[in-house]
């Protein structure tokens, strides 16, 4: 499928390159270590050649990196391009990126392995990233999903190998001209040099394309990295964001920016949760409405299509759609059922070490915590553009799982997958909302019905109602102390009452189930992935984690931080309470249990030093928390000291000091942005971001009612990164996990009142 040729016909730039100081494209410099049947989806344009590649180099010297991950503000396009630039030896000013369409070549194998329980009948065999089952699944399904902070894990090595192969081919081309050994040539700053001789990449493109790269590719000794020292942070970044200039001048394309000849605009109404079926609407109310193009009625929605989105939205208001079904969802009763589950539902064991049950027959301390449903609140609501013509569908959409989105759209209108072309666009935020693809199905159906290109944009209230929320959870934590030990923990048990939320999500993503069908399939299932992060990061010999599966009347799904975030809130709040019972400084209490985790201990020590920790004494308003995401051997670590108090209007957080260990730091500037953004996102979860359902409708239904932090609410943030040779880790969700418990513990220090529910203050004082 020549998707570039299709793009040539559009009134937008042909490849939507995001460049620093260059634009254009050229020769695809690639290598043949990949299986030959997983070919590149990129077709060569003028002065270009395709060799199954990740990288193109033009005769003008521009290096373009194919990026198979969704850019949603996290900077993935810059980080992956930086990996190539360093390995290839390119000048950053000549580097551009190109969003890559779905293809087996770009498979996200580590994520497929982690999510094996969601798609495989043999998850124990497919859950290893080196598993052939995981690789075959990911490649054959073009599974290139953007999630779980997996971009570096999945793509750094293949991009390095592709860049090393390209570097060798350019060096070999230069060496032939100079009659020297190619290994004697140096490649850097966009030039190939030997002694006094030098040639630019563009000069070597044609000859280099004809050569065979060495096998294996000659990787450089050191991968891309930044010095994380505080002094370095004061300097201008060596690899500034590639997408920033286009975002500043407005030329960067999001899903809602696509414009096609003859484009019309659609708005939509879905039924309240629990009443999904459209039963009636006042069609006559819009007869003769100027600018209205058509009305599309489906079993589960009513859409209006017009010359402008505003006209379409007014038409829906006039038609007053009515939906029918079972009793509409009421969240108050549903949340009560989570609390009651601790006495009525048999726990399913998801993790155990030692014999926690025996030691906890009579626990020394038990406490309950909970989190309310949380919404995504993205900048850009669900938006997509579709054009249906002669049995072919073109789809412009921001999709975190693009191939599965393409397949869902094809099935919805009875097409083969080969007859659907998906053009990836960037997302205006996502927080995992764009793993859902209901709007892709709807825009395909509407475009086929109307017969013109259509852009569908959900109103905000539809976004809040129709994108599954982060699951509510009721947690009960129990601890037993070692005798005469000063409060040292002998046994720990965490029991989580919630839906099988990750399995529910998996049925929607991989099985293309409707939200209601996914809920029914996941009902009463045990869900270990939903309990991820419940194992405390401390040296406790006897630990058990249980899931109490509860069926709720509304769908649940993924949100930034996911299970790690709510479990960090439970764990770190409970640890603080245990430290108080033992009469210990919360910092020293934690440190005593980190003797076997030196990286965690160092992170905690640095955070308290940054914040001038005073022992967490009553009235000081300081609170401490830490979190680890990923495996104990690798992964990322963060410790945070919050300064907070109750002020006019609620919680006032004035300072957040964080120490972060993410292994090798690839791009310090973007890592800092991600930690800062994660901490503010965590602040939003601590103070708001929650909704209730009344008669199946979200309350509140607007951003203004979600108690999201404004710029004036954002605290002073001080971050220190620890130097490390450990594998690089994506930092995007660390701050989300650590901020809420740190703030909750700070509020206890300030007020003497424990807040055990998110959002904080939702239970009152």
mmCIF file with all atom_site columns, C-alpha atoms in Angstrom, residues 65 616 657 664 759:
data_model
loop_
_atom_site.group_PDB
_atom_site.id
_atom_site.type_symbol
_atom_site.label_atom_id
_atom_site.label_alt_id
_atom_site.label_comp_id
_atom_site.label_asym_id
_atom_site.label_entity_id
_atom_site.label_seq_id
_atom_site.pdbx_PDB_ins_code
_atom_site.Cartn_x
_atom_site.Cartn_y
_atom_site.Cartn_z
_atom_site.occupancy
_atom_site.B_iso_or_equiv
_atom_site.pdbx_formal_charge
_atom_site.auth_seq_id
_atom_site.auth_comp_id
_atom_site.auth_asym_id
_atom_site.auth_atom_id
_atom_site.pdbx_PDB_model_num
ATOM 1 C CA . UNK A 1 65  ? 13.868 8.602  11.594 1.00 0.00 ? 65  UNK A CA 1
ATOM 2 C CA . UNK A 1 616 ? 8.254  14.716 59.508 1.00 0.00 ? 616 UNK A CA 1
ATOM 3 C CA . UNK A 1 657 ? 11.552 17.789 46.098 1.00 0.00 ? 657 UNK A CA 1
ATOM 4 C CA . UNK A 1 664 ? 21.148 5.912  32.065 1.00 0.00 ? 664 UNK A CA 1
ATOM 5 C CA . UNK A 1 759 ? -8.961 12.588 45.914 1.00 0.00 ? 759 UNK A CA 1
#
